[in-house]
Tab-separated table of C-alpha atoms and ligand atoms in Angstrom:
chain	number	residue	atom	x	y	z
A	1	MET	CA	28.986	-5.342	-8.143
A	2	THR	CA	26.519	-2.786	-9.669
A	3	ALA	CA	24.203	-1.362	-7.041
A	4	LEU	CA	20.587	-2.319	-7.101
A	5	LYS	CA	18.244	0.406	-8.422
A	6	PRO	CA	17.036	2.854	-5.775
A	7	LEU	CA	13.806	2.543	-3.856
A	8	LEU	CA	12.055	5.886	-3.627
A	9	ILE	CA	10.438	6.767	-0.255
A	10	THR	CA	7.753	9.457	-0.317
A	11	SER	CA	7.522	11.234	3.103
A	12	GLY	CA	3.760	11.864	2.798
A	13	GLU	CA	1.599	14.263	4.725
A	14	PRO	CA	3.911	16.895	6.138
A	15	ALA	CA	1.930	17.301	9.371
A	16	GLY	CA	1.874	13.590	10.096
A	17	VAL	CA	4.406	11.009	11.311
A	18	GLY	CA	5.788	10.354	7.779
A	19	PRO	CA	8.599	12.913	7.835
A	20	GLU	CA	10.002	11.785	11.164
A	21	ILE	CA	9.770	8.028	10.436
A	22	CYS	CA	11.578	8.600	7.176
A	23	ALA	CA	14.239	10.681	8.875
A	24	THR	CA	14.632	8.049	11.608
A	25	ILE	CA	15.139	5.273	8.988
A	26	ALA	CA	17.647	7.525	7.140
A	27	ALA	CA	19.594	7.822	10.433
A	28	GLY	CA	19.977	4.039	10.580
A	29	SER	CA	21.711	1.341	8.605
A	30	LEU	CA	18.860	-0.141	6.534
A	31	ALA	CA	20.172	1.034	3.198
A	32	ASN	CA	23.525	-0.604	3.871
A	33	THR	CA	21.952	-3.813	5.212
A	34	LEU	CA	19.900	-4.104	1.986
A	35	ASN	CA	22.929	-2.888	-0.046
A	36	ARG	CA	20.632	-0.632	-1.904
A	37	PRO	CA	20.191	3.153	-2.411
A	38	LEU	CA	17.190	4.506	-0.499
A	39	VAL	CA	16.080	7.873	-1.871
A	40	PHE	CA	13.795	9.919	0.419
A	41	LEU	CA	11.563	12.546	-1.140
A	42	GLY	CA	10.420	15.619	0.824
A	43	ASP	CA	11.185	19.116	2.027
A	44	GLN	CA	14.752	18.952	3.510
A	45	ARG	CA	14.188	21.585	6.116
A	46	LEU	CA	10.903	19.946	7.263
A	47	LEU	CA	12.407	16.490	7.496
A	48	GLU	CA	15.450	17.673	9.386
A	49	GLU	CA	13.372	19.764	11.780
A	50	ARG	CA	11.106	16.707	12.561
A	51	ALA	CA	14.240	14.609	12.927
A	52	GLN	CA	15.440	17.079	15.587
A	53	LEU	CA	12.161	16.768	17.472
A	54	THR	CA	12.595	13.019	17.591
A	55	GLY	CA	16.347	12.988	18.211
A	56	ALA	CA	17.211	11.391	14.808
A	57	SER	CA	20.202	12.561	12.772
A	58	PRO	CA	19.481	11.431	9.132
A	59	GLY	CA	22.661	10.854	7.129
A	60	TRP	CA	21.566	11.510	3.613
A	61	LYS	CA	23.194	12.945	0.519
A	62	VAL	CA	21.016	15.512	-1.209
A	63	ILE	CA	20.658	14.758	-4.907
A	64	GLN	CA	18.686	16.243	-7.804
A	65	ASP	CA	17.253	13.034	-9.197
A	66	ALA	CA	17.192	9.367	-8.530
A	67	SER	CA	19.762	8.503	-11.237
A	68	GLN	CA	22.404	10.033	-8.959
A	69	ALA	CA	21.791	7.413	-6.282
A	70	ASN	CA	24.224	4.939	-7.621
A	71	SER	CA	25.557	3.162	-4.513
A	72	ALA	CA	23.998	1.864	-1.286
A	73	GLY	CA	23.154	4.554	1.174
A	74	ASN	CA	20.651	7.219	2.067
A	75	TYR	CA	19.752	10.109	-0.301
A	76	LEU	CA	17.323	12.957	-0.246
A	77	ILE	CA	15.565	14.731	-3.145
A	78	ASP	CA	14.620	18.050	-1.688
A	79	ILE	CA	11.128	19.127	-2.761
A	80	ALA	CA	9.884	22.331	-1.192
A	81	LEU	CA	6.711	22.569	0.772
A	82	GLN	CA	4.246	25.153	-0.612
A	83	TYR	CA	3.264	26.319	2.794
A	84	PRO	CA	4.864	25.978	6.267
A	85	SER	CA	3.589	22.813	8.002
A	86	ARG	CA	2.588	22.585	11.605
A	87	VAL	CA	2.900	19.229	13.447
A	88	GLY	CA	-0.452	17.537	13.647
A	89	LYS	CA	-2.316	20.124	11.532
A	90	PRO	CA	-2.726	19.068	7.945
A	91	ASP	CA	-3.400	21.878	5.532
A	92	THR	CA	-4.919	21.600	2.079
A	93	LYS	CA	-2.400	24.237	0.917
A	94	ASN	CA	0.175	21.455	0.925
A	95	ALA	CA	-1.872	18.987	-1.129
A	96	ARG	CA	0.084	19.809	-4.286
A	97	TYR	CA	3.323	19.162	-2.425
A	98	VAL	CA	2.030	15.712	-1.278
A	99	LEU	CA	1.128	14.790	-4.911
A	100	ASP	CA	4.419	16.193	-6.329
A	101	LEU	CA	6.282	13.653	-4.285
A	102	LEU	CA	4.138	10.845	-5.601
A	103	ASP	CA	4.198	12.126	-9.192
A	104	LEU	CA	7.944	12.374	-9.265
A	105	ALA	CA	8.422	8.907	-7.613
A	106	CYS	CA	5.960	7.275	-9.995
A	107	ASP	CA	7.575	8.875	-13.061
A	108	GLU	CA	11.011	7.774	-12.000
A	109	CYS	CA	9.758	4.213	-11.724
A	110	LEU	CA	7.937	4.320	-15.078
A	111	THR	CA	11.070	5.465	-16.828
A	112	GLY	CA	13.076	2.643	-15.110
A	113	VAL	CA	15.348	4.851	-13.049
A	114	ALA	CA	13.990	3.461	-9.739
A	115	ALA	CA	12.962	-0.002	-8.661
A	116	GLY	CA	9.865	0.986	-6.738
A	117	ILE	CA	8.015	3.398	-4.412
A	118	VAL	CA	7.540	3.068	-0.742
A	119	THR	CA	4.994	5.523	0.597
A	120	ALA	CA	4.700	7.092	4.052
A	121	PRO	CA	1.089	7.966	4.882
A	122	ILE	CA	-0.984	10.774	3.506
A	123	GLN	CA	-4.097	12.529	4.864
A	124	LYS	CA	-6.601	11.596	2.156
A	125	SER	CA	-9.094	14.389	3.118
A	126	VAL	CA	-6.364	17.034	2.464
A	127	ILE	CA	-6.059	15.895	-1.175
A	128	SER	CA	-9.738	15.643	-1.963
A	129	PRO	CA	-10.220	19.438	-2.671
A	130	LEU	CA	-7.472	19.274	-5.230
A	131	VAL	CA	-8.357	15.822	-6.683
A	132	PRO	CA	-12.165	15.288	-6.354
A	133	HIS	CA	-13.016	11.697	-5.442
A	134	PHE	CA	-9.508	11.051	-4.298
A	135	GLN	CA	-9.463	7.618	-2.613
A	136	GLY	CA	-5.739	7.039	-1.822
A	137	HIS	CA	-2.384	6.179	-3.208
A	138	THR	CA	-3.539	2.950	-4.747
A	139	GLU	CA	-6.134	4.440	-7.144
A	140	TYR	CA	-4.079	7.588	-7.705
A	141	LEU	CA	-1.058	5.609	-8.878
A	142	ALA	CA	-3.175	3.416	-11.079
A	143	GLU	CA	-4.455	6.536	-12.758
A	144	ARG	CA	-0.935	7.968	-13.074
A	145	CYS	CA	0.263	4.729	-14.660
A	146	GLY	CA	-2.542	4.939	-17.218
A	147	GLN	CA	-4.615	2.092	-15.923
A	148	PRO	CA	-7.409	3.425	-13.774
A	149	GLY	CA	-9.256	0.758	-11.807
A	150	GLU	CA	-6.674	-1.965	-12.630
A	151	VAL	CA	-5.069	-2.308	-9.286
A	152	VAL	CA	-5.511	-4.442	-6.188
A	153	MET	CA	-4.833	-3.447	-2.605
A	154	MET	CA	-3.310	-6.217	-0.509
A	155	LEU	CA	-1.988	-6.003	3.008
A	156	ALA	CA	0.568	-8.481	4.310
A	157	GLY	CA	1.618	-9.119	7.923
A	158	GLY	CA	1.628	-11.688	10.687
A	159	GLY	CA	1.878	-14.505	8.151
A	160	LEU	CA	-1.337	-13.343	6.414
A	161	LYS	CA	-1.993	-11.785	2.984
A	162	VAL	CA	-5.426	-10.026	2.662
A	163	ALA	CA	-6.460	-8.470	-0.576
A	164	LEU	CA	-9.568	-6.424	-1.120
A	165	ALA	CA	-12.258	-6.629	-3.809
A	166	THR	CA	-13.261	-3.003	-3.019
A	167	THR	CA	-11.228	-0.359	-1.316
A	168	HIS	CA	-12.145	3.099	-0.140
A	169	VAL	CA	-15.900	3.153	-0.932
A	170	PRO	CA	-18.599	3.869	1.637
A	171	LEU	CA	-20.007	0.697	3.042
A	172	SER	CA	-23.443	1.473	1.625
A	173	ASP	CA	-21.814	1.454	-1.977
A	174	VAL	CA	-20.093	-1.892	-1.712
A	175	PRO	CA	-22.941	-3.964	-2.981
A	176	LYS	CA	-23.431	-1.475	-5.783
A	177	VAL	CA	-19.779	-1.575	-6.977
A	178	LEU	CA	-19.221	-5.344	-6.648
A	179	ASN	CA	-19.592	-6.949	-9.973
A	180	GLN	CA	-18.375	-10.071	-11.846
A	181	VAL	CA	-16.006	-8.261	-14.158
A	182	ASP	CA	-13.994	-6.340	-11.490
A	183	LEU	CA	-13.971	-9.347	-9.215
A	184	GLU	CA	-12.612	-11.588	-11.881
A	185	ARG	CA	-9.901	-8.995	-12.761
A	186	THR	CA	-9.048	-8.622	-9.077
A	187	LEU	CA	-8.537	-12.392	-8.644
A	188	ARG	CA	-6.428	-12.693	-11.813
A	189	ILE	CA	-4.233	-9.773	-10.631
A	190	LEU	CA	-3.797	-11.399	-7.227
A	191	LEU	CA	-2.971	-14.868	-8.663
A	192	ASP	CA	-0.462	-13.300	-11.047
A	193	ALA	CA	1.181	-11.359	-8.238
A	194	LEU	CA	1.497	-14.354	-5.965
A	195	ARG	CA	3.272	-16.214	-8.804
A	196	LYS	CA	5.481	-13.286	-9.835
A	197	TYR	CA	6.584	-11.878	-6.456
A	198	TRP	CA	6.180	-14.750	-4.061
A	199	GLY	CA	7.041	-17.689	-6.296
A	200	ARG	CA	3.825	-19.564	-5.836
A	201	SER	CA	3.408	-21.776	-8.938
A	202	ALA	CA	-0.193	-22.699	-8.041
A	203	PRO	CA	-1.441	-20.032	-5.651
A	204	HIS	CA	-4.464	-20.823	-3.444
A	205	VAL	CA	-6.766	-17.991	-2.672
A	206	LEU	CA	-9.717	-18.141	-0.230
A	207	VAL	CA	-12.570	-15.823	-1.026
A	208	THR	CA	-15.016	-14.395	1.584
A	209	GLY	CA	-18.709	-13.801	0.957
A	210	LEU	CA	-20.085	-10.427	1.361
A	211	ASN	CA	-23.073	-11.142	3.720
A	212	PRO	CA	-23.373	-12.776	6.994
A	213	HIS	CA	-22.913	-16.525	6.675
A	214	ALA	CA	-22.001	-15.921	3.081
A	215	GLY	CA	-25.628	-15.136	2.367
A	216	GLU	CA	-27.049	-18.268	4.040
A	217	SER	CA	-28.229	-19.763	0.629
A	218	GLY	CA	-29.542	-16.376	-0.526
A	219	THR	CA	-31.676	-15.712	2.518
A	220	MET	CA	-29.312	-13.009	3.803
A	221	GLY	CA	-28.188	-11.398	0.532
A	222	ASP	CA	-27.571	-12.806	-2.905
A	223	GLU	CA	-24.198	-11.362	-4.012
A	224	GLU	CA	-22.654	-14.726	-3.312
A	225	ILE	CA	-25.003	-16.398	-5.785
A	226	ARG	CA	-25.203	-13.622	-8.426
A	227	ILE	CA	-21.578	-12.433	-8.332
A	228	ILE	CA	-18.984	-14.392	-6.422
A	229	THR	CA	-19.785	-17.945	-7.149
A	230	PRO	CA	-20.000	-17.598	-10.957
A	231	VAL	CA	-16.568	-15.896	-10.978
A	232	LEU	CA	-14.985	-18.597	-8.847
A	233	ALA	CA	-16.558	-21.232	-11.058
A	234	ARG	CA	-15.016	-19.691	-14.192
A	235	LEU	CA	-11.515	-19.517	-12.624
A	236	GLN	CA	-11.818	-23.027	-11.216
A	237	ALA	CA	-12.656	-24.294	-14.647
A	238	GLU	CA	-9.340	-22.877	-15.850
A	239	GLY	CA	-7.600	-24.776	-13.026
A	240	HIS	CA	-7.020	-21.964	-10.614
A	241	LEU	CA	-7.096	-22.684	-6.906
A	242	VAL	CA	-9.710	-20.226	-5.788
A	243	SER	CA	-12.366	-21.313	-3.320
A	244	GLY	CA	-15.343	-19.815	-1.473
A	245	PRO	CA	-17.362	-17.832	-0.805
A	246	TYR	CA	-16.694	-18.464	2.846
A	247	PRO	CA	-18.391	-16.808	5.757
A	248	ALA	CA	-15.784	-14.092	6.734
A	249	ASP	CA	-16.420	-14.419	10.491
A	250	THR	CA	-15.027	-17.949	10.609
A	251	LEU	CA	-12.606	-17.995	7.735
A	252	PHE	CA	-9.641	-16.487	9.604
A	253	GLN	CA	-8.715	-19.597	11.480
A	254	PRO	CA	-5.218	-21.190	11.261
A	255	ARG	CA	-6.710	-24.510	10.005
A	256	PHE	CA	-8.238	-22.828	6.998
A	257	LEU	CA	-5.426	-20.355	6.416
A	258	LYS	CA	-2.520	-22.841	6.681
A	259	ASN	CA	-2.806	-23.994	3.085
A	260	ALA	CA	-3.752	-20.675	1.568
A	261	ASP	CA	-1.496	-18.053	0.056
A	262	ALA	CA	-4.005	-15.188	0.408
A	263	VAL	CA	-7.539	-14.285	1.356
A	264	LEU	CA	-9.674	-12.014	-0.780
A	265	ALA	CA	-12.065	-9.986	1.262
A	266	MET	CA	-15.088	-8.093	-0.222
A	267	TYR	CA	-14.508	-4.772	1.553
A	268	HIS	CA	-11.989	-2.766	3.631
A	269	ASP	CA	-13.253	-3.368	7.113
A	270	GLN	CA	-14.007	-7.027	6.490
A	271	GLY	CA	-10.419	-7.920	5.823
A	272	LEU	CA	-8.119	-5.327	7.328
A	273	PRO	CA	-9.090	-5.418	11.017
A	274	VAL	CA	-7.958	-9.074	11.068
A	275	LEU	CA	-4.730	-8.267	9.403
A	276	LYS	CA	-4.063	-5.262	11.635
A	277	TYR	CA	-4.902	-7.275	14.737
A	278	ALA	CA	-2.311	-9.767	13.582
A	279	SER	CA	0.423	-7.345	12.735
A	280	PHE	CA	-0.307	-3.566	13.201
A	281	GLY	CA	2.949	-1.650	13.149
A	282	GLU	CA	4.723	-4.260	11.091
A	283	GLY	CA	2.297	-4.844	8.204
A	284	VAL	CA	2.716	-3.747	4.575
A	285	ASN	CA	0.257	-2.498	2.059
A	286	ILE	CA	1.051	-3.553	-1.439
A	287	SER	CA	-0.429	-2.321	-4.691
A	288	LEU	CA	-0.731	-5.199	-7.175
A	289	GLY	CA	-1.172	-5.145	-10.919
A	290	LEU	CA	0.575	-1.815	-11.552
A	291	PRO	CA	3.516	-1.579	-14.011
A	292	ILE	CA	5.502	-0.231	-11.025
A	293	LEU	CA	6.227	-1.667	-7.645
A	294	ARG	CA	4.639	0.109	-4.674
A	295	THR	CA	4.462	-0.750	-1.015
A	296	SER	CA	3.386	1.323	1.975
A	297	VAL	CA	2.908	1.403	5.705
A	298	ASP	CA	-0.099	-0.231	7.398
A	299	HIS	CA	-0.955	2.917	9.321
A	300	GLY	CA	-2.134	6.444	8.730
A	301	THR	CA	-0.759	9.881	9.509
A	302	ALA	CA	-1.093	9.403	13.281
A	303	LEU	CA	-1.539	13.122	13.825
A	304	ASP	CA	-1.731	12.483	17.589
A	305	LEU	CA	1.843	11.222	17.643
A	306	ALA	CA	3.432	13.507	15.038
A	307	GLY	CA	6.536	15.257	16.499
A	308	THR	CA	6.623	13.215	19.682
A	309	GLY	CA	9.186	10.677	18.601
A	310	LYS	CA	6.748	7.882	19.716
A	311	ALA	CA	5.767	6.725	16.207
A	312	ASN	CA	6.908	3.256	15.480
A	313	THR	CA	9.021	2.879	12.306
A	314	GLY	CA	8.347	-0.880	12.029
A	315	SER	CA	5.804	-0.755	9.279
A	316	LEU	CA	7.862	1.592	7.052
A	317	VAL	CA	10.925	-0.719	7.590
A	318	SER	CA	8.772	-3.681	6.632
A	319	ALA	CA	7.500	-1.890	3.592
A	320	ILE	CA	11.005	-0.985	2.446
A	321	GLU	CA	12.200	-4.609	2.996
A	322	CYS	CA	9.130	-5.966	1.243
A	323	ALA	CA	9.699	-3.821	-1.912
A	324	HIS	CA	13.376	-4.805	-1.803
A	325	GLN	CA	12.450	-8.567	-1.751
A	326	MET	CA	9.724	-8.186	-4.390
A	327	ASP	CA	12.067	-6.426	-6.719
A	328	LYS	CA	14.738	-9.043	-6.279
A	329	HIS	CA	12.288	-11.859	-6.667
A	330	SER	CA	10.680	-10.463	-9.848
A	331	ARG	CA	14.136	-10.223	-11.398
A	332	SER	CA	15.364	-13.671	-10.432
B	401	NAI	N1	-0.920	4.594	3.459
B	401	NAI	C1	-1.565	5.692	3.801
B	401	NAI	O1	-1.348	6.744	3.242
B	401	NAI	C2	-2.619	5.651	4.779
B	401	NAI	C3	-3.312	6.786	5.171
B	401	NAI	N2	-4.259	6.814	6.091
B	401	NAI	C4	-4.805	8.087	6.388
B	401	NAI	O2	-4.342	8.532	7.702
B	401	NAI	C5	-5.316	9.448	8.352
B	401	NAI	C6	-5.489	9.021	9.720
B	401	NAI	O3	-6.084	7.750	9.817
B	401	NAI	P1	-6.453	6.976	11.070
B	401	NAI	O4	-7.671	6.167	10.718
B	401	NAI	O5	-6.612	7.876	12.232
B	401	NAI	O6	-5.387	5.855	11.327
B	401	NAI	P2	-3.890	6.034	11.983
B	401	NAI	O7	-3.160	4.825	11.580
B	401	NAI	O8	-3.252	7.348	11.576
B	401	NAI	O9	-4.043	6.056	13.496
B	401	NAI	C7	-4.780	5.026	14.236
B	401	NAI	C8	-4.099	4.853	15.575
B	401	NAI	O10	-2.871	4.132	15.412
B	401	NAI	C9	-1.785	4.910	15.980
B	401	NAI	N3	-0.663	4.870	15.028
B	401	NAI	C10	-0.650	5.043	13.704
B	401	NAI	N4	0.575	4.932	13.254
B	401	NAI	C11	1.403	4.665	14.221
B	401	NAI	C12	2.801	4.454	14.322
B	401	NAI	N5	3.587	4.501	13.313
B	401	NAI	N6	3.303	4.136	15.579
B	401	NAI	C13	2.540	4.090	16.702
B	401	NAI	N7	1.142	4.282	16.614
B	401	NAI	C14	0.593	4.563	15.428
B	401	NAI	C15	-2.278	6.372	16.003
B	401	NAI	O11	-1.619	7.095	16.994
B	401	NAI	C16	-3.826	6.172	16.342
B	401	NAI	O12	-3.931	5.949	17.691
B	401	NAI	C17	-6.525	9.368	7.394
B	401	NAI	O13	-6.532	10.549	6.518
B	401	NAI	C18	-6.396	8.092	6.612
B	401	NAI	O14	-7.005	8.150	5.367
B	401	NAI	C19	-4.693	5.705	6.783
B	401	NAI	C20	-4.028	4.495	6.448
B	401	NAI	C21	-3.052	4.386	5.453
B	402	LIG	N1	-6.565	1.311	4.615
B	402	LIG	C1	-5.454	1.411	3.706
B	402	LIG	C2	-5.194	2.807	3.321
B	402	LIG	O1	-5.856	3.726	3.718
B	402	LIG	C3	-4.113	3.055	2.412
B	402	LIG	O2	-4.548	3.444	1.174
B	402	LIG	P1	-3.587	3.852	0.016
B	402	LIG	O3	-3.266	5.259	0.264
B	402	LIG	O4	-2.383	2.978	0.054
B	402	LIG	O5	-4.364	3.669	-1.192
């Protein structure tokens, strides 16, 4: 049987836990369990040094490009650091290195060599001097794919899927950036993805309000009346199962969630604390609406744990498994 296309795993911020959780996974049997090539991207010496600190012995074959990963197993594309990296001390001098990993992975997916990207965490503040207004992988990959702004961040874990109407914007800007056009596009991307990757023929999405008590009939904010309700009405008129806006503080109850496929929250800290409470360490961050498949961990660089061997690999394993399943599902 022909091997599945490889998944590319970017090892992320060199000072964080990314390199060691990648090396730990490459020391295990996940690639063989999935029967798929897993190609790790990063500086070979760095990853193997971090592996030593944590007691892992990654068994990878070093290759030049992903097309050489033609059978199940672990592979490494060695991309040199620009500057020596110290555990727990991110340095802007390695920002280009971090982006090189992403650029290569993205391009290998766009050309069809690889099935998808799984990203270990990056330190966003390190990239900002090189890429002004850098927000994260999600927005960066959308730009690289030639569709800036046309992407949705969704986290999945603990039986929940929570997508976001806005991502990494200051809280004070959320009401300014929320608008009907973007919200409608976000919902359409989310509905399409639930059909394409999770096989939901008629996905049901619950949508939160922005304000306390979903605005309390306009007395505590009017974004529900001006922006959210008209968008929901348009989609409902087309037959889509979207409902809301619901007060976010009481929406996340089993009796409301049991018939829903996903929740759309209006901003980062409205939706993600619930998700992370339910599943931190096993959750997956998924970029929807891109021409490539991309999943990621639910955690950050954990600089306090880097090099200690205490970082949990659960979320990276979940992200790899999720990308594997999404790829298989979208092809079936
Ligand atoms: N996908 C990505 O690239 C993400 C990147 N980040 C970035 O990471 C940096 C640090 O963010 P923080 O808010 O401090 O969040 P963080 O997730 O790095 O750390 C929060 C807490 O969770 C713990 N933790 C994180 N990962 C863990 C793991 N694998 N095992 C056990 N414990 C773990 C940390 O030790 C810390 O106590 C920031 O620059 C942020 O932007 C944050 C989230 C996702
Ligand atoms: N809170 C999620 C997060 O920070 C991950 O962002 P991204 O790098 O996946 O865009």
